[in-house]
């Protein structure tokens, strides 16, 4: 019903006259007649009021959980009110990629500030303006490390399964080998890594890993560097509020999923792939990069720079085809980090860890619930369950609780953030106890 | 203008989180970071003003006319934003049990169905996050298709010289070598040149139609047939679909797979460079190769499953979901008739705007255009020294976002102009006055154009210095 046109029938007539044709159909005279479609099988257009009702009805078919104890790559952190207010500004929402620097200083500066914050979080020197998500950012990082001699990419089995799957796909595309380094007790097996060949381009490790455990990244860095390969860490940006940075443990490239920095769960997207590296890698970093310079009057100015790397200049010789990225999500992360500040981020990280450890202690006090792995964890941990995972989770669902992510029939990956109060955790534990006693 | 770090003051903090109600967990010192990240410490007031100031130094479709060729900068409806912000979507964890996310799955299914009908395709994935990501995915499906048939010699992808840079780059990421075919004098594919490169080493052709010259290739059926006869597949770059949706379908033109840019054609905003969404549609015979997972119906609900020959995942989870909600809202608003009207008026507006400019400026190719057209400023440059870049910068002083410049590469001093359907004739009339004024100025006072813009937040930046002396982050 709507079409958002800004022309009356009289306007259209006037325009056709000016063009010198008698009908709009005439403008399609180049299209072979047999190709013109008569009428598509599409619904009739709706008014705004009707569309709202239709979409709200779809949204209402989803179940919103009151309490979430599930992470596994998507984390329910608190988002300060200012974040959505700022990111809803029309000048940010409706702009294209800032090609025209003179009228895009706002967006360019916002990205420059974002790049700086990512560098501060990761300890790296250079960050790009974003990649599609954490998984594809890891795949792009692998491409940065590959060359003619070093074709093989290694990835830790303890990475998020979607990251591993994405790497498989990208490696199939690039006709290069992917080796999955197995784990022992939930952590990357250093001995297995030591056995990789001389053609290894890089190792990708997730920190904390998929099971929530903190990997011994420094040791892994040492081994992969001895092999002549690069070390890529995929990190949780909230954890970087307290845990050692990729730079401190010897990573060459840091990537990660930026969703925890102010983006709602949103059924998996849009999220934010962040990428940062050492200066020596700057020219092989894919995607947009904003740099500082001066204008004709000597004033501070920001521009998209190092464009000679990119597809619109290099075409088939470009290392990546990325063009549109996740700019508004990068802005979201920057506003989030500015609102939280260094202290606020640290607090979010510490509280997430504290709640997860409290949850683990309470949970493992119940018979049949035990930590699967012995290592240090951040805000996620795998625990056994004496009742079948799906049955337990269904009981929780009835109480409005999204329990942890079931890894298998008797193992659940639990997660806590600063949003889970002690009261909520105690309630969760009470529900679990009840469920266990009923089932046994 | 000051950076947020320069506004930071030690000791300023915001009250966002409560006091922790459980015991703190102490990590061993060697697990902790040695120094705190230097994030800004600003009040909420300062933060709010900072970004308001940045917004004032930005330019979106809401700020003014934005005829950026190939980017389809149409108006982004507000209802789309509100629907994507519903908590029934934003509060949903991607790994909730399928039973609890039927609404999200129905959004994907319904949007896929509507878009397949518009494109003439049979199946679709929403995993790709942007147009180039869609191209990368589509090229991989072509690769997997030939591999499965044991047809290993097909290593080449044909790309016209007028193509978007992402086309050859996405094909090359899949290990294909690129064969460029020149355009004929009329801006369309040179059929003889195409014939000469077709053979049993060709995996496929990447084409956008209408092409980047804004022309519908009248030989399209012959082109796609030639590629099919040689054993290749036809890939449609949907960047220019806005000209033809509801009028003619890529699937009927002989294309086997396609990517769409929801952030162009289907009115979802560009966000200053994303998030976009680049769904890939395909014909039935390719559906088994789609990225995993795809939707399927169980007895009573929707669920995810991997297609048998799936290329795998191209990112985590299911795609830029909220962008898809926006596109669905737009599609339901337009309906079949609105979709066609949007395309028709995009073409009408482009031809109208062209007619206002063609007395002064030279067209790259004469005649009727589709949703966009290309000017060549080669003569103007020769006669006055004023370049496409100068005219673009002059437009900034008029409050008009410049067209795409220096693209397509086959046109010298190109200005590529796409008004879109949501602009009024009055807006185009006013913009045409600016274009004409600048044209006259080029002859009268070219120096003033070399020195433009004068009224923008900054003057022309020194891009050479930016690339030479890299300053890619704030130095504290």
CSV table of N, CA and C in Angstrom, one decimal, chain A residues 1-3 5-6 12 15 18 27-28 30 37 41 43 46 52 58 61-63 70-71 74 89-90 93-96 100 102 105-107 109 113 115-116 120-121 133 162 169-170 172-173 175 240 242-244 248 266-270 292-296 300 311 315 321 325-326 328 342 351 355 376 397 422, chain B residues 1-2 4 6 18 21 25 31 33-34 37-38 50 52 54 57-58 61-62 66 78 82 88 90 92-93 95-96 99-101 103-104 106 117 132-133 143 147 163 166 170 174 216 243 247 270-274 313 315-317 320-321 332-333 335-336 341 345 349 355 370 393 458-460 462 471-474:
chain,number,residue,atom,x,y,z
A,1,UNK,N,0.8,-1.2,0.0
A,1,UNK,CA,0.0,0.0,0.0
A,1,UNK,C,0.9,1.3,0.0
A,2,UNK,N,1.9,1.2,0.8
A,2,UNK,CA,2.9,2.4,0.8
A,2,UNK,C,3.9,2.1,-0.3
A,3,UNK,N,4.6,3.2,-0.7
A,3,UNK,CA,5.7,3.1,-1.6
A,3,UNK,C,6.8,4.1,-1.3
A,5,UNK,N,7.0,7.1,-2.2
A,5,UNK,CA,7.3,8.0,-3.4
A,5,UNK,C,6.9,9.4,-2.9
A,6,UNK,N,7.6,10.3,-3.6
A,6,UNK,CA,7.4,11.7,-3.3
A,6,UNK,C,7.0,12.5,-4.6
A,12,UNK,N,4.3,13.0,-12.1
A,12,UNK,CA,4.8,11.9,-13.0
A,12,UNK,C,4.6,12.3,-14.4
A,15,UNK,N,7.1,14.8,-15.5
A,15,UNK,CA,8.4,14.2,-15.6
A,15,UNK,C,8.5,13.5,-16.9
A,18,UNK,N,8.8,15.9,-19.7
A,18,UNK,CA,10.2,16.4,-19.8
A,18,UNK,C,11.2,15.4,-20.4
A,27,UNK,N,10.0,3.4,-20.8
A,27,UNK,CA,11.4,3.5,-20.2
A,27,UNK,C,12.0,2.1,-20.1
A,28,UNK,N,11.2,1.1,-20.2
A,28,UNK,CA,11.7,-0.3,-20.1
A,28,UNK,C,11.8,-0.9,-21.5
A,30,UNK,N,14.1,-1.4,-23.4
A,30,UNK,CA,15.3,-2.3,-23.6
A,30,UNK,C,15.0,-3.8,-23.1
A,37,UNK,N,7.2,-9.3,-16.5
A,37,UNK,CA,6.3,-10.1,-15.7
A,37,UNK,C,5.0,-9.4,-15.6
A,41,UNK,N,3.4,-12.9,-7.5
A,41,UNK,CA,2.5,-13.5,-6.5
A,41,UNK,C,3.0,-12.9,-5.1
A,43,UNK,N,1.8,-10.5,-1.6
A,43,UNK,CA,0.6,-9.9,-0.9
A,43,UNK,C,0.4,-8.5,-1.3
A,46,UNK,N,0.3,-3.1,2.8
A,46,UNK,CA,-0.4,-2.8,4.0
A,46,UNK,C,-0.1,-1.4,4.5
A,52,UNK,N,2.5,-3.0,11.4
A,52,UNK,CA,2.9,-3.0,12.8
A,52,UNK,C,2.2,-4.3,13.5
A,58,UNK,N,4.4,-11.6,14.8
A,58,UNK,CA,5.6,-12.5,14.6
A,58,UNK,C,6.5,-12.5,15.8
A,61,UNK,N,5.5,-14.5,18.8
A,61,UNK,CA,5.6,-15.9,18.7
A,61,UNK,C,7.0,-16.4,19.3
A,62,UNK,N,7.9,-15.5,19.6
A,62,UNK,CA,9.1,-15.8,20.3
A,62,UNK,C,9.0,-15.8,21.8
A,63,UNK,N,9.7,-16.6,22.4
A,63,UNK,CA,9.6,-16.6,23.9
A,63,UNK,C,10.8,-15.7,24.5
A,70,UNK,N,22.6,-18.4,29.5
A,70,UNK,CA,23.2,-19.0,28.3
A,70,UNK,C,24.1,-18.0,27.6
A,71,UNK,N,25.3,-18.4,27.2
A,71,UNK,CA,26.2,-17.6,26.4
A,71,UNK,C,26.5,-18.2,25.1
A,74,UNK,N,27.1,-15.5,22.5
A,74,UNK,CA,26.1,-14.4,22.5
A,74,UNK,C,25.8,-14.1,23.9
A,89,UNK,N,20.5,8.1,16.1
A,89,UNK,CA,20.6,9.4,15.4
A,89,UNK,C,20.6,9.1,13.9
A,90,UNK,N,19.7,9.9,13.2
A,90,UNK,CA,19.5,9.6,11.8
A,90,UNK,C,20.8,9.9,11.0
A,93,UNK,N,22.5,6.6,11.2
A,93,UNK,CA,21.8,5.5,10.7
A,93,UNK,C,21.7,5.5,9.2
A,94,UNK,N,21.5,6.7,8.6
A,94,UNK,CA,21.1,6.7,7.2
A,94,UNK,C,22.3,7.1,6.3
A,95,UNK,N,23.5,7.2,6.8
A,95,UNK,CA,24.6,7.6,6.0
A,95,UNK,C,25.2,6.4,5.3
A,96,UNK,N,25.9,6.6,4.2
A,96,UNK,CA,26.6,5.5,3.5
A,96,UNK,C,28.0,5.5,4.1
A,100,UNK,N,32.9,10.7,1.3
A,100,UNK,CA,33.1,12.1,1.2
A,100,UNK,C,33.5,12.7,2.6
A,102,UNK,N,34.7,15.4,3.8
A,102,UNK,CA,34.3,16.7,4.3
A,102,UNK,C,33.0,16.8,5.0
A,105,UNK,N,32.9,13.8,8.7
A,105,UNK,CA,33.8,13.9,9.8
A,105,UNK,C,33.3,13.2,11.1
A,106,UNK,N,32.0,13.3,11.3
A,106,UNK,CA,31.4,12.8,12.5
A,106,UNK,C,31.6,11.3,12.5
A,107,UNK,N,31.2,10.6,11.4
A,107,UNK,CA,31.3,9.2,11.4
A,107,UNK,C,32.8,8.7,11.4
A,109,UNK,N,35.4,10.3,12.6
A,109,UNK,CA,36.0,10.4,14.0
A,109,UNK,C,35.4,9.3,14.9
A,113,UNK,N,37.8,6.8,16.9
A,113,UNK,CA,37.8,6.6,18.3
A,113,UNK,C,37.5,5.1,18.7
A,115,UNK,N,38.4,2.6,16.8
A,115,UNK,CA,39.7,1.9,16.5
A,115,UNK,C,40.6,2.0,17.7
A,116,UNK,N,40.7,3.2,18.2
A,116,UNK,CA,41.6,3.5,19.4
A,116,UNK,C,41.1,2.6,20.6
A,120,UNK,N,43.2,-0.2,22.6
A,120,UNK,CA,43.4,-0.2,24.0
A,120,UNK,C,43.0,-1.5,24.7
A,121,UNK,N,41.8,-2.0,24.2
A,121,UNK,CA,41.4,-3.3,24.8
A,121,UNK,C,42.3,-4.4,24.6
A,133,UNK,N,31.4,-10.3,11.6
A,133,UNK,CA,31.2,-10.8,13.0
A,133,UNK,C,32.5,-11.5,13.4
A,162,UNK,N,30.9,-22.5,15.6
A,162,UNK,CA,30.6,-21.7,14.4
A,162,UNK,C,31.9,-21.0,13.8
A,169,UNK,N,34.9,-23.3,5.9
A,169,UNK,CA,34.3,-22.7,4.7
A,169,UNK,C,35.3,-21.8,3.9
A,170,UNK,N,35.9,-20.9,4.7
A,170,UNK,CA,36.8,-19.9,4.1
A,170,UNK,C,38.0,-20.7,3.5
A,172,UNK,N,38.1,-23.8,2.4
A,172,UNK,CA,37.6,-24.5,1.2
A,172,UNK,C,37.7,-23.5,0.0
A,173,UNK,N,37.2,-22.3,0.3
A,173,UNK,CA,37.3,-21.3,-0.8
A,173,UNK,C,38.7,-21.0,-1.2
A,175,UNK,N,41.3,-22.9,-1.0
A,175,UNK,CA,42.0,-24.1,-1.3
A,175,UNK,C,43.2,-24.3,-0.4
A,240,UNK,N,38.4,-8.7,28.5
A,240,UNK,CA,39.6,-7.8,28.4
A,240,UNK,C,39.5,-6.7,29.4
A,242,UNK,N,39.5,-7.3,32.4
A,242,UNK,CA,40.4,-7.7,33.5
A,242,UNK,C,41.5,-8.7,33.1
A,243,UNK,N,41.2,-9.5,32.1
A,243,UNK,CA,42.2,-10.5,31.7
A,243,UNK,C,43.3,-10.0,30.8
A,244,UNK,N,44.4,-10.7,30.8
A,244,UNK,CA,45.6,-10.4,30.0
A,244,UNK,C,45.2,-10.1,28.5
A,248,UNK,N,49.8,-8.8,25.4
A,248,UNK,CA,50.6,-9.3,26.5
A,248,UNK,C,50.9,-10.8,26.4
A,266,UNK,N,19.4,-10.3,19.8
A,266,UNK,CA,18.9,-10.1,18.4
A,266,UNK,C,19.0,-11.4,17.6
A,267,UNK,N,18.8,-12.5,18.2
A,267,UNK,CA,18.7,-13.8,17.4
A,267,UNK,C,20.0,-14.0,16.5
A,268,UNK,N,21.1,-13.4,17.0
A,268,UNK,CA,22.4,-13.6,16.4
A,268,UNK,C,22.9,-12.6,15.5
A,269,UNK,N,22.3,-11.4,15.3
A,269,UNK,CA,22.8,-10.4,14.5
A,269,UNK,C,21.9,-9.3,14.3
A,270,UNK,N,22.4,-8.1,13.9
A,270,UNK,CA,23.8,-7.8,13.6
A,270,UNK,C,24.7,-7.7,14.8
A,292,UNK,N,44.1,9.6,10.6
A,292,UNK,CA,44.0,11.1,10.9
A,292,UNK,C,45.0,11.8,10.0
A,293,UNK,N,44.6,13.0,9.5
A,293,UNK,CA,45.4,13.8,8.7
A,293,UNK,C,45.0,15.2,8.9
A,294,UNK,N,45.4,16.1,8.0
A,294,UNK,CA,45.0,17.5,8.2
A,294,UNK,C,44.3,17.9,6.9
A,295,UNK,N,43.5,19.0,7.0
A,295,UNK,CA,42.8,19.5,5.8
A,295,UNK,C,43.6,20.6,5.2
A,296,UNK,N,43.1,21.2,4.1
A,296,UNK,CA,43.8,22.3,3.4
A,296,UNK,C,44.1,23.5,4.3
A,300,UNK,N,42.7,19.4,11.9
A,300,UNK,CA,42.6,18.0,12.1
A,300,UNK,C,41.5,17.4,11.2
A,311,UNK,N,39.2,-3.7,-2.4
A,311,UNK,CA,38.6,-4.3,-3.6
A,311,UNK,C,38.3,-3.3,-4.7
A,315,UNK,N,40.7,-4.8,-7.0
A,315,UNK,CA,39.8,-5.8,-7.6
A,315,UNK,C,40.3,-7.2,-7.3
A,321,UNK,N,37.1,-9.2,-0.1
A,321,UNK,CA,36.2,-8.4,-0.9
A,321,UNK,C,35.3,-7.5,0.0
A,325,UNK,N,30.6,-3.0,6.0
A,325,UNK,CA,31.0,-3.9,7.2
A,325,UNK,C,29.9,-3.7,8.3
A,326,UNK,N,30.2,-3.4,9.5
A,326,UNK,CA,29.2,-3.3,10.6
A,326,UNK,C,29.4,-1.9,11.3
A,328,UNK,N,27.7,0.7,12.1
A,328,UNK,CA,26.8,1.2,13.2
A,328,UNK,C,27.0,0.3,14.5
A,342,UNK,N,36.7,2.8,31.7
A,342,UNK,CA,37.6,1.7,32.1
A,342,UNK,C,37.1,1.0,33.3
A,351,UNK,N,32.1,-8.6,37.7
A,351,UNK,CA,30.8,-9.1,38.2
A,351,UNK,C,30.4,-10.3,37.4
A,355,UNK,N,29.8,-13.7,39.4
A,355,UNK,CA,28.4,-14.4,39.3
A,355,UNK,C,28.6,-15.8,38.8
A,376,UNK,N,40.9,-22.7,35.1
A,376,UNK,CA,40.3,-21.4,35.4
A,376,UNK,C,39.3,-21.0,34.3
A,397,UNK,N,12.7,-23.5,31.6
A,397,UNK,CA,11.9,-22.7,30.6
A,397,UNK,C,10.6,-22.4,31.2
A,422,UNK,N,22.2,-12.1,42.5
A,422,UNK,CA,22.3,-13.3,43.4
A,422,UNK,C,20.9,-13.9,43.6
B,1,UNK,N,37.8,19.4,15.9
B,1,UNK,CA,37.0,19.0,17.0
B,1,UNK,C,37.8,18.1,17.9
B,2,UNK,N,37.5,18.2,19.2
B,2,UNK,CA,38.2,17.3,20.2
B,2,UNK,C,37.8,15.9,20.1
B,4,UNK,N,37.0,12.2,21.9
B,4,UNK,CA,36.4,11.9,23.2
B,4,UNK,C,37.5,11.6,24.3
B,6,UNK,N,40.2,13.3,24.6
B,6,UNK,CA,40.6,14.6,25.0
B,6,UNK,C,39.6,15.3,26.0
B,18,UNK,N,25.0,-2.0,39.6
B,18,UNK,CA,24.9,-2.0,41.0
B,18,UNK,C,26.1,-2.6,41.7
B,21,UNK,N,26.7,-8.3,44.3
B,21,UNK,CA,26.0,-8.9,45.5
B,21,UNK,C,26.5,-10.3,45.8
B,25,UNK,N,35.6,-12.7,42.6
B,25,UNK,CA,36.5,-13.8,42.2
B,25,UNK,C,37.9,-13.2,41.9
B,31,UNK,N,47.2,-14.0,35.1
B,31,UNK,CA,46.0,-14.1,34.2
B,31,UNK,C,45.4,-12.7,33.9
B,33,UNK,N,45.3,-8.5,33.1
B,33,UNK,CA,46.0,-7.5,32.3
B,33,UNK,C,46.9,-6.6,33.2
B,34,UNK,N,48.0,-6.1,32.6
B,34,UNK,CA,48.9,-5.4,33.4
B,34,UNK,C,48.5,-3.9,33.6
B,37,UNK,N,42.8,-0.4,30.2
B,37,UNK,CA,42.6,0.2,28.9
B,37,UNK,C,42.3,1.7,29.2
B,38,UNK,N,42.8,2.6,28.3
B,38,UNK,CA,42.5,4.0,28.5
B,38,UNK,C,41.2,4.4,27.8
B,50,UNK,N,28.9,15.0,22.9
B,50,UNK,CA,30.0,14.6,22.0
B,50,UNK,C,29.4,14.0,20.7
B,52,UNK,N,26.3,14.1,19.7
B,52,UNK,CA,25.4,15.0,18.9
B,52,UNK,C,26.3,15.9,18.0
B,54,UNK,N,29.1,15.0,16.7
B,54,UNK,CA,29.6,14.1,15.6
B,54,UNK,C,28.5,13.9,14.6
B,57,UNK,N,28.2,16.6,12.2
B,57,UNK,CA,29.3,16.6,11.3
B,57,UNK,C,29.2,15.4,10.4
B,58,UNK,N,28.0,14.8,10.2
B,58,UNK,CA,27.8,13.7,9.4
B,58,UNK,C,26.6,14.0,8.4
B,61,UNK,N,20.8,10.2,4.5
B,61,UNK,CA,19.7,10.4,3.6
B,61,UNK,C,18.7,11.4,4.2
B,62,UNK,N,18.7,11.4,5.6
B,62,UNK,CA,17.8,12.3,6.2
B,62,UNK,C,18.3,13.8,6.2
B,66,UNK,N,20.9,12.5,-1.8
B,66,UNK,CA,22.1,11.6,-1.7
B,66,UNK,C,22.2,10.7,-2.9
B,78,UNK,N,10.7,4.8,9.0
B,78,UNK,CA,10.9,4.7,10.5
B,78,UNK,C,10.2,3.5,11.1
B,82,UNK,N,11.4,0.7,14.2
B,82,UNK,CA,10.7,0.4,15.4
B,82,UNK,C,10.4,-1.1,15.4
B,88,UNK,N,10.6,-8.6,21.3
B,88,UNK,CA,10.4,-10.0,20.8
B,88,UNK,C,11.4,-10.5,19.8
B,90,UNK,N,14.8,-8.4,19.7
B,90,UNK,CA,16.1,-8.1,20.3
B,90,UNK,C,16.5,-8.9,21.5
B,92,UNK,N,16.0,-12.1,22.0
B,92,UNK,CA,16.0,-13.5,21.7
B,92,UNK,C,17.5,-14.0,21.5
B,93,UNK,N,17.9,-15.0,22.3
B,93,UNK,CA,19.2,-15.6,22.1
B,93,UNK,C,19.2,-16.5,20.9
B,95,UNK,N,20.7,-19.1,20.3
B,95,UNK,CA,20.7,-20.6,20.6
B,95,UNK,C,19.6,-21.0,21.5
B,96,UNK,N,18.4,-20.3,21.4
B,96,UNK,CA,17.2,-20.8,22.1
B,96,UNK,C,16.7,-22.0,21.4
B,99,UNK,N,11.6,-24.3,19.2
B,99,UNK,CA,10.2,-24.1,19.7
B,99,UNK,C,10.0,-22.7,20.2
B,100,UNK,N,11.0,-22.0,20.7
B,100,UNK,CA,10.8,-20.7,21.3
B,100,UNK,C,11.2,-19.5,20.4
B,101,UNK,N,11.6,-19.9,19.2
B,101,UNK,CA,12.0,-18.8,18.2
B,101,UNK,C,11.2,-19.0,16.9
B,103,UNK,N,8.8,-17.3,15.8
B,103,UNK,CA,8.6,-16.0,15.2
B,103,UNK,C,9.8,-15.5,14.3
B,104,UNK,N,11.0,-15.7,14.9
B,104,UNK,CA,12.2,-15.3,14.1
B,104,UNK,C,12.3,-16.2,12.9
B,106,UNK,N,9.9,-17.6,11.3
B,106,UNK,CA,8.9,-17.2,10.3
B,106,UNK,C,9.3,-15.9,9.6
B,117,UNK,N,10.2,-14.7,-4.9
B,117,UNK,CA,9.2,-14.4,-5.9
B,117,UNK,C,9.7,-13.2,-6.7
B,132,UNK,N,29.1,-8.0,-0.6
B,132,UNK,CA,30.3,-8.8,-1.0
B,132,UNK,C,30.3,-10.1,-0.3
B,133,UNK,N,29.8,-10.2,0.9
B,133,UNK,CA,29.7,-11.5,1.6
B,133,UNK,C,28.8,-12.5,0.8
B,143,UNK,N,31.6,-23.0,-7.1
B,143,UNK,CA,32.8,-23.9,-7.0
B,143,UNK,C,32.4,-25.3,-6.5
B,147,UNK,N,32.7,-28.9,-8.5
B,147,UNK,CA,33.5,-29.9,-7.8
B,147,UNK,C,32.7,-31.2,-7.7
B,163,UNK,N,32.2,-4.0,-14.0
B,163,UNK,CA,31.7,-4.6,-12.7
B,163,UNK,C,32.2,-3.9,-11.5
B,166,UNK,N,34.0,-5.5,-6.0
B,166,UNK,CA,33.8,-6.7,-5.1
B,166,UNK,C,33.6,-8.0,-5.9
B,170,UNK,N,35.6,-11.1,-4.8
B,170,UNK,CA,34.9,-12.3,-4.2
B,170,UNK,C,35.2,-13.6,-5.0
B,174,UNK,N,37.8,-17.2,-3.9
B,174,UNK,CA,37.4,-18.6,-4.1
B,174,UNK,C,38.4,-19.3,-5.0
B,216,UNK,N,20.0,-1.6,-19.2
B,216,UNK,CA,19.5,-2.9,-19.2
B,216,UNK,C,20.1,-3.6,-20.5
B,243,UNK,N,16.1,-1.1,-10.0
B,243,UNK,CA,15.5,-0.7,-11.3
B,243,UNK,C,14.4,-1.6,-11.8
B,247,UNK,N,9.2,-5.9,-12.2
B,247,UNK,CA,9.0,-5.7,-13.7
B,247,UNK,C,9.6,-6.8,-14.4
B,270,UNK,N,22.0,2.2,5.7
B,270,UNK,CA,23.4,1.8,5.5
B,270,UNK,C,24.2,1.9,6.8
B,271,UNK,N,23.8,2.7,7.8
B,271,UNK,CA,24.5,2.8,9.1
B,271,UNK,C,25.9,3.4,9.0
B,272,UNK,N,26.2,4.1,7.9
B,272,UNK,CA,27.5,4.7,7.8
B,272,UNK,C,28.5,3.6,7.4
B,273,UNK,N,28.0,2.5,6.8
B,273,UNK,CA,28.9,1.4,6.3
B,273,UNK,C,28.5,0.1,6.9
B,274,UNK,N,27.3,-0.1,7.1
B,274,UNK,CA,26.8,-1.4,7.6
B,274,UNK,C,26.2,-1.3,9.0
B,313,UNK,N,29.3,-22.8,6.9
B,313,UNK,CA,28.8,-21.5,7.4
B,313,UNK,C,29.7,-20.4,6.9
B,315,UNK,N,29.5,-17.4,8.5
B,315,UNK,CA,29.6,-16.6,9.7
B,315,UNK,C,28.9,-17.3,10.9
B,316,UNK,N,28.9,-16.8,12.1
B,316,UNK,CA,28.2,-17.4,13.2
B,316,UNK,C,26.7,-17.2,13.1
B,317,UNK,N,26.0,-18.1,13.6
B,317,UNK,CA,24.5,-17.9,13.8
B,317,UNK,C,23.8,-17.8,12.4
B,320,UNK,N,22.4,-11.2,9.7
B,320,UNK,CA,22.1,-9.9,10.4
B,320,UNK,C,20.6,-9.8,10.5
B,321,UNK,N,20.1,-10.6,11.5
B,321,UNK,CA,18.7,-10.8,11.6
B,321,UNK,C,17.8,-9.6,11.7
B,332,UNK,N,6.2,-5.9,3.3
B,332,UNK,CA,4.8,-6.0,3.7
B,332,UNK,C,4.1,-4.6,3.4
B,333,UNK,N,4.8,-3.5,3.7
B,333,UNK,CA,4.2,-2.2,3.4
B,333,UNK,C,4.0,-2.0,1.9
B,335,UNK,N,4.0,-4.4,-0.7
B,335,UNK,CA,3.2,-5.4,-1.4
B,335,UNK,C,3.6,-5.4,-2.9
B,336,UNK,N,3.0,-6.3,-3.6
B,336,UNK,CA,3.3,-6.5,-5.0
B,336,UNK,C,3.3,-5.2,-5.8
B,341,UNK,N,6.0,-0.2,-8.3
B,341,UNK,CA,6.0,1.3,-8.3
B,341,UNK,C,7.3,1.9,-7.9
B,345,UNK,N,9.4,4.1,-10.5
B,345,UNK,CA,9.7,5.5,-10.1
B,345,UNK,C,11.2,5.8,-9.9
B,349,UNK,N,12.6,8.7,-12.1
B,349,UNK,CA,13.4,9.8,-11.5
B,349,UNK,C,14.8,9.9,-12.1
B,355,UNK,N,17.5,14.1,-17.8
B,355,UNK,CA,17.1,15.1,-18.8
B,355,UNK,C,17.4,16.5,-18.4
B,370,UNK,N,18.2,3.2,-16.9
B,370,UNK,CA,17.4,2.6,-15.9
B,370,UNK,C,17.4,3.4,-14.6
B,393,UNK,N,33.2,18.0,-5.0
B,393,UNK,CA,33.5,18.8,-3.9
B,393,UNK,C,32.6,20.1,-3.9
B,458,UNK,N,35.3,20.5,7.4
B,458,UNK,CA,36.7,20.6,7.1
B,458,UNK,C,36.8,20.9,5.6
B,459,UNK,N,38.0,21.4,5.2
B,459,UNK,CA,38.3,21.5,3.8
B,459,UNK,C,38.8,20.2,3.3
B,460,UNK,N,39.3,20.2,2.0
B,460,UNK,CA,39.8,18.9,1.5
B,460,UNK,C,40.9,18.3,2.4
B,462,UNK,N,44.2,15.9,3.4
B,462,UNK,CA,45.4,15.5,2.7
B,462,UNK,C,45.4,13.9,2.8
B,471,UNK,N,48.4,7.4,11.0
B,471,UNK,CA,47.9,7.7,12.4
B,471,UNK,C,46.6,7.1,12.5
B,472,UNK,N,46.5,5.9,12.9
B,472,UNK,CA,45.3,5.1,12.8
B,472,UNK,C,44.6,4.9,14.2
B,473,UNK,N,45.2,5.6,15.2
B,473,UNK,CA,44.6,5.6,16.5
B,473,UNK,C,45.1,6.8,17.3
B,474,UNK,N,44.4,7.2,18.3
B,474,UNK,CA,44.8,8.3,19.1
B,474,UNK,C,46.0,8.0,19.9
